[in-house]
mmCIF file of N, CA and C in Angstrom:
data_model
loop_
_atom_site.group_PDB
_atom_site.id
_atom_site.type_symbol
_atom_site.label_atom_id
_atom_site.label_comp_id
_atom_site.label_asym_id
_atom_site.label_seq_id
_atom_site.Cartn_x
_atom_site.Cartn_y
_atom_site.Cartn_z
ATOM 1 N N MET S 1 98.474 110.300 118.645
ATOM 2 C CA MET S 1 97.665 109.861 118.275
ATOM 3 C C MET S 1 97.627 109.639 117.026
ATOM 4 N N ALA S 2 96.616 108.848 116.259
ATOM 5 C CA ALA S 2 96.805 109.044 115.670
ATOM 6 C C ALA S 2 94.803 109.283 115.610
ATOM 7 N N THR S 3 94.939 109.819 113.796
ATOM 8 C CA THR S 3 93.814 110.833 112.912
ATOM 9 C C THR S 3 93.545 110.088 112.794
ATOM 10 N N GLY S 4 91.699 110.592 112.246
ATOM 11 C CA GLY S 4 90.664 109.189 111.856
ATOM 12 C C GLY S 4 91.367 109.353 109.975
ATOM 13 N N ALA S 5 91.908 110.015 109.520
ATOM 14 C CA ALA S 5 92.878 109.449 108.714
ATOM 15 C C ALA S 5 93.429 108.595 108.490
ATOM 16 N N ASP S 6 94.520 108.748 109.446
ATOM 17 C CA ASP S 6 95.561 107.430 109.654
ATOM 18 C C ASP S 6 95.081 106.225 110.302
ATOM 19 N N GLN S 7 93.918 106.156 110.514
ATOM 20 C CA GLN S 7 93.116 105.048 111.299
ATOM 21 C C GLN S 7 92.143 104.130 110.354
ATOM 22 N N VAL S 8 91.575 104.512 109.455
ATOM 23 C CA VAL S 8 91.198 104.861 107.829
ATOM 24 C C VAL S 8 91.876 104.011 107.193
ATOM 25 N N ALA S 9 93.018 104.546 106.841
ATOM 26 C CA ALA S 9 94.447 103.826 106.132
ATOM 27 C C ALA S 9 95.021 102.771 106.387
ATOM 28 N N GLY S 10 94.772 102.868 107.453
ATOM 29 C CA GLY S 10 95.160 101.534 108.441
ATOM 30 C C GLY S 10 93.771 100.562 108.464
ATOM 31 N N MET S 11 92.817 100.343 108.540
ATOM 32 C CA MET S 11 92.131 99.323 108.439
ATOM 33 C C MET S 11 92.094 99.360 107.380
ATOM 34 N N SER S 12 92.298 99.956 106.259
ATOM 35 C CA SER S 12 91.535 99.762 105.141
ATOM 36 C C SER S 12 92.629 98.475 104.596
ATOM 37 N N LEU S 13 93.666 99.073 105.198
ATOM 38 C CA LEU S 13 95.194 98.153 104.912
ATOM 39 C C LEU S 13 94.987 96.316 105.428
ATOM 40 N N VAL S 14 94.507 96.541 106.763
ATOM 41 C CA VAL S 14 94.667 95.514 107.776
ATOM 42 C C VAL S 14 93.678 94.259 106.872
ATOM 43 N N CYS S 15 92.171 95.407 106.606
ATOM 44 C CA CYS S 15 91.313 94.457 105.875
ATOM 45 C C CYS S 15 91.420 94.034 104.611
ATOM 46 N N PHE S 16 92.076 94.798 103.118
ATOM 47 C CA PHE S 16 92.478 94.041 102.391
ATOM 48 C C PHE S 16 94.081 93.352 102.769
ATOM 49 N N SER S 17 94.387 93.170 103.758
ATOM 50 C CA SER S 17 96.025 91.813 103.778
ATOM 51 C C SER S 17 94.610 90.499 103.923
ATOM 52 N N LEU S 18 93.887 90.949 105.033
ATOM 53 C CA LEU S 18 93.219 89.761 105.027
ATOM 54 C C LEU S 18 92.315 89.237 104.200
ATOM 55 N N VAL S 19 91.831 89.726 103.639
ATOM 56 C CA VAL S 19 91.144 89.551 102.712
ATOM 57 C C VAL S 19 92.427 88.488 101.143
ATOM 58 N N LEU S 20 92.773 89.560 101.074
ATOM 59 C CA LEU S 20 94.378 89.091 99.968
ATOM 60 C C LEU S 20 94.390 87.517 100.981
ATOM 61 N N PHE S 21 95.416 87.062 101.850
ATOM 62 C CA PHE S 21 95.712 85.984 102.800
ATOM 63 C C PHE S 21 94.763 84.803 102.773
ATOM 64 N N THR S 22 93.198 85.392 102.904
ATOM 65 C CA THR S 22 91.990 84.230 102.411
ATOM 66 C C THR S 22 92.707 83.578 101.187
ATOM 67 N N TYR S 23 92.108 84.908 100.614
ATOM 68 C CA TYR S 23 92.233 83.790 99.027
ATOM 69 C C TYR S 23 93.574 83.242 99.086
ATOM 70 N N TYR S 24 94.078 83.421 98.865
ATOM 71 C CA TYR S 24 95.669 83.257 98.171
ATOM 72 C C TYR S 24 95.234 81.614 99.156
ATOM 73 N N THR S 25 95.118 81.505 100.504
ATOM 74 C CA THR S 25 95.132 80.075 101.484
ATOM 75 C C THR S 25 94.644 79.214 100.763
ATOM 76 N N VAL S 26 92.870 79.766 100.127
ATOM 77 C CA VAL S 26 92.234 79.028 99.789
ATOM 78 C C VAL S 26 92.297 78.426 97.957
ATOM 79 N N TRP S 27 93.073 79.898 97.497
ATOM 80 C CA TRP S 27 93.981 78.750 96.339
ATOM 81 C C TRP S 27 94.678 77.959 96.945
ATOM 82 N N VAL S 28 95.676 78.134 97.626
ATOM 83 C CA VAL S 28 96.678 77.309 97.562
ATOM 84 C C VAL S 28 96.688 75.447 98.120
ATOM 85 N N ILE S 29 95.919 76.089 99.587
ATOM 86 C CA ILE S 29 96.033 74.956 99.976
ATOM 87 C C ILE S 29 94.929 73.962 100.190
ATOM 88 N N VAL S 30 93.374 74.971 99.894
ATOM 89 C CA VAL S 30 91.511 73.871 99.928
ATOM 90 C C VAL S 30 91.903 73.165 98.111
ATOM 91 N N LEU S 31 91.911 74.551 97.356
ATOM 92 C CA LEU S 31 91.625 74.433 95.513
ATOM 93 C C LEU S 31 92.238 72.847 95.304
ATOM 94 N N PRO S 32 93.299 72.724 95.239
ATOM 95 C CA PRO S 32 93.536 70.804 95.094
ATOM 96 C C PRO S 32 93.188 69.689 95.552
ATOM 97 N N PHE S 33 92.263 70.252 96.719
ATOM 98 C CA PHE S 33 91.131 68.853 97.461
ATOM 99 C C PHE S 33 90.117 68.697 96.718
ATOM 100 N N VAL S 34 89.395 70.130 96.033
ATOM 101 C CA VAL S 34 87.772 70.025 94.921
ATOM 102 C C VAL S 34 88.319 69.606 93.651
ATOM 103 N N ASP S 35 87.318 68.975 93.581
ATOM 104 C CA ASP S 35 86.960 68.225 92.027
ATOM 105 C C ASP S 35 87.777 69.631 90.899
ATOM 106 N N SER S 36 88.014 69.268 89.825
ATOM 107 C CA SER S 36 87.918 70.089 88.993
ATOM 108 C C SER S 36 87.121 70.449 88.254
ATOM 109 N N ASP S 37 85.631 69.959 88.490
ATOM 110 C CA ASP S 37 84.749 70.630 87.287
ATOM 111 C C ASP S 37 83.285 71.500 88.568
ATOM 112 N N HIS S 38 84.275 71.699 89.539
ATOM 113 C CA HIS S 38 83.472 72.622 90.618
ATOM 114 C C HIS S 38 83.063 73.649 89.794
ATOM 115 N N VAL S 39 82.070 74.738 90.985
ATOM 116 C CA VAL S 39 81.789 76.107 90.029
ATOM 117 C C VAL S 39 83.556 76.661 90.636
ATOM 118 N N ILE S 40 83.373 76.504 91.817
ATOM 119 C CA ILE S 40 84.568 77.347 92.759
ATOM 120 C C ILE S 40 86.253 77.909 92.464
ATOM 121 N N HIS S 41 85.846 76.885 91.070
ATOM 122 C CA HIS S 41 87.163 76.451 90.252
ATOM 123 C C HIS S 41 87.558 78.105 89.609
ATOM 124 N N THR S 42 86.219 78.203 88.827
ATOM 125 C CA THR S 42 86.385 79.751 88.019
ATOM 126 C C THR S 42 85.806 80.974 88.563
ATOM 127 N N PHE S 43 86.539 80.984 90.309
ATOM 128 C CA PHE S 43 86.514 82.402 91.243
ATOM 129 C C PHE S 43 88.346 82.249 90.814
ATOM 130 N N PHE S 44 89.484 81.504 90.832
ATOM 131 C CA PHE S 44 90.590 81.520 91.034
ATOM 132 C C PHE S 44 91.384 81.239 89.281
ATOM 133 N N LEU S 45 92.692 81.702 89.644
ATOM 134 C CA LEU S 45 93.271 81.795 88.184
ATOM 135 C C LEU S 45 94.321 80.350 88.428
ATOM 136 N N PRO S 46 94.463 80.014 87.064
ATOM 137 C CA PRO S 46 95.231 78.401 87.292
ATOM 138 C C PRO S 46 95.931 78.445 88.265
ATOM 139 N N ARG S 47 96.558 77.697 88.983
ATOM 140 C CA ARG S 47 97.884 76.878 89.818
ATOM 141 C C ARG S 47 98.793 77.456 89.411
ATOM 142 N N GLU S 48 99.428 77.397 88.293
ATOM 143 C CA GLU S 48 100.154 78.003 88.033
ATOM 144 C C GLU S 48 101.134 80.018 88.458
ATOM 145 N N TYR S 49 99.700 80.138 88.541
ATOM 146 C CA TYR S 49 99.572 81.610 88.686
ATOM 147 C C TYR S 49 100.486 81.504 90.424
ATOM 148 N N SER S 50 99.674 80.764 91.238
ATOM 149 C CA SER S 50 100.267 80.670 92.542
ATOM 150 C C SER S 50 101.346 81.028 93.166
ATOM 151 N N VAL S 51 102.050 80.391 92.159
ATOM 152 C CA VAL S 51 103.489 80.367 92.579
ATOM 153 C C VAL S 51 104.475 81.600 92.146
ATOM 154 N N ILE S 52 104.002 81.983 90.414
ATOM 155 C CA ILE S 52 103.917 82.620 89.441
ATOM 156 C C ILE S 52 104.134 84.426 90.337
ATOM 157 N N LEU S 53 103.155 84.502 90.764
ATOM 158 C CA LEU S 53 102.940 86.308 91.362
ATOM 159 C C LEU S 53 102.884 86.600 92.075
ATOM 160 N N PRO S 54 103.374 85.796 93.415
ATOM 161 C CA PRO S 54 104.630 86.218 94.824
ATOM 162 C C PRO S 54 105.689 85.425 94.069
ATOM 163 N N GLY S 55 106.057 85.392 93.109
ATOM 164 C CA GLY S 55 107.840 85.418 93.424
ATOM 165 C C GLY S 55 107.868 87.157 92.709
ATOM 166 N N MET S 56 107.030 87.243 91.572
ATOM 167 C CA MET S 56 106.937 88.667 90.939
ATOM 168 C C MET S 56 106.863 89.954 92.226
ATOM 169 N N ALA S 57 106.277 88.954 93.201
ATOM 170 C CA ALA S 57 105.317 90.989 94.129
ATOM 171 C C ALA S 57 107.472 90.787 94.908
ATOM 172 N N ALA S 58 107.421 89.182 95.673
ATOM 173 C CA ALA S 58 109.210 89.428 96.079
ATOM 174 C C ALA S 58 110.365 89.668 95.383
ATOM 175 N N LEU S 59 110.057 90.080 93.949
ATOM 176 C CA LEU S 59 111.194 90.588 93.420
ATOM 177 C C LEU S 59 110.995 91.915 93.077
ATOM 178 N N ILE S 60 109.908 92.082 92.858
ATOM 179 C CA ILE S 60 109.154 94.261 92.782
ATOM 180 C C ILE S 60 110.308 94.253 94.254
ATOM 181 N N LEU S 61 109.518 93.886 95.482
ATOM 182 C CA LEU S 61 109.525 94.342 97.082
ATOM 183 C C LEU S 61 111.420 94.709 97.707
ATOM 184 N N ILE S 62 112.132 93.112 96.357
ATOM 185 C CA ILE S 62 113.568 93.406 96.752
ATOM 186 C C ILE S 62 113.948 94.403 96.280
ATOM 187 N N LEU S 63 113.456 94.368 94.654
ATOM 188 C CA LEU S 63 113.905 96.237 93.421
ATOM 189 C C LEU S 63 113.967 97.005 94.426
ATOM 190 N N CYS S 64 112.691 97.390 94.916
ATOM 191 C CA CYS S 64 112.712 98.769 95.315
ATOM 192 C C CYS S 64 112.885 99.439 96.565
ATOM 193 N N VAL S 65 113.009 97.859 97.256
ATOM 194 C CA VAL S 65 114.193 98.074 98.664
ATOM 195 C C VAL S 65 115.180 98.225 98.458
ATOM 196 N N GLY S 66 115.928 97.857 97.417
ATOM 197 C CA GLY S 66 117.169 97.961 97.020
ATOM 198 C C GLY S 66 117.831 99.704 96.551
ATOM 199 N N LEU S 67 116.510 99.690 95.569
ATOM 200 C CA LEU S 67 116.130 101.269 95.106
ATOM 201 C C LEU S 67 116.857 102.283 95.936
ATOM 202 N N PHE S 68 115.389 101.595 97.183
ATOM 203 C CA PHE S 68 115.608 102.658 98.006
ATOM 204 C C PHE S 68 116.936 102.925 98.924
ATOM 205 N N ILE S 69 117.227 101.962 99.264
ATOM 206 C CA ILE S 69 118.275 102.227 100.491
ATOM 207 C C ILE S 69 119.761 103.404 98.843
ATOM 208 N N GLY S 70 119.932 102.757 97.649
ATOM 209 C CA GLY S 70 120.680 103.442 96.906
ATOM 210 C C GLY S 70 120.417 104.811 97.288
ATOM 211 N N VAL S 71 119.923 104.820 97.302
ATOM 212 C CA VAL S 71 119.002 106.262 96.919
ATOM 213 C C VAL S 71 119.874 107.194 98.230
ATOM 214 N N VAL S 72 118.195 106.350 99.103
ATOM 215 C CA VAL S 72 119.093 106.926 101.189
ATOM 216 C C VAL S 72 120.500 107.134 100.694
ATOM 217 N N THR S 73 121.721 106.184 99.759
ATOM 218 C CA THR S 73 123.033 105.715 99.993
ATOM 219 C C THR S 73 123.325 107.011 99.230
ATOM 220 N N TRP S 74 122.991 107.334 97.912
ATOM 221 C CA TRP S 74 123.552 107.966 97.459
ATOM 222 C C TRP S 74 123.201 110.256 97.955
ATOM 223 N N LYS S 75 121.457 109.740 98.378
ATOM 224 C CA LYS S 75 121.529 111.868 99.265
ATOM 225 C C LYS S 75 122.260 111.891 100.459
ATOM 226 N N ASN S 76 122.891 111.162 101.340
ATOM 227 C CA ASN S 76 124.121 110.684 102.352
ATOM 228 C C ASN S 76 125.459 110.608 101.967
ATOM 229 N N ARG S 77 125.851 110.690 101.595
ATOM 230 C CA ARG S 77 127.096 110.498 100.708
ATOM 231 C C ARG S 77 127.819 112.154 101.222
ATOM 232 N N LYS S 78 128.792 112.273 102.229
ATOM 233 C CA LYS S 78 129.773 113.258 101.543
ATOM 234 C C LYS S 78 130.780 113.862 100.635
ATOM 235 N N PRO S 79 130.361 115.192 100.860
ATOM 236 C CA PRO S 79 131.714 115.446 99.361
ATOM 237 C C PRO S 79 133.327 115.361 99.384
ATOM 238 N N LYS S 80 133.477 115.559 98.703
ATOM 239 C CA LYS S 80 135.482 115.354 98.870
ATOM 240 C C LYS S 80 135.780 116.629 98.876
ATOM 241 N N LYS S 81 136.984 116.342 99.965
ATOM 242 C CA LYS S 81 137.622 117.596 100.504
ATOM 243 C C LYS S 81 138.121 118.347 99.114
ATOM 244 N N VAL S 82 138.216 119.424 98.252
ATOM 245 C CA VAL S 82 139.370 119.809 97.519
ATOM 246 C C VAL S 82 140.444 120.488 98.337
ATOM 247 N N ASP S 83 141.720 119.959 98.245
ATOM 248 C CA ASP S 83 142.649 120.734 99.131
ATOM 249 C C ASP S 83 143.316 121.412 98.493
#
């Protein structure tokens, strides 16, 4: 059973993901249909970043996964037998 701290950490991650998903969805799907002089545009970055930021996040994720696999493989290798 999860402790109270684990539940709080999990719920905060879920809430953060929900806010991030909602922000990105409004930024990419809704904002192109709103007039460019509307006040809502002040809350969002320029549209170019809607492609650059997820691309950079995916690159960092792939690099971290590759680094993790490399470290685990390096630590689990068997030493050579010297006869």
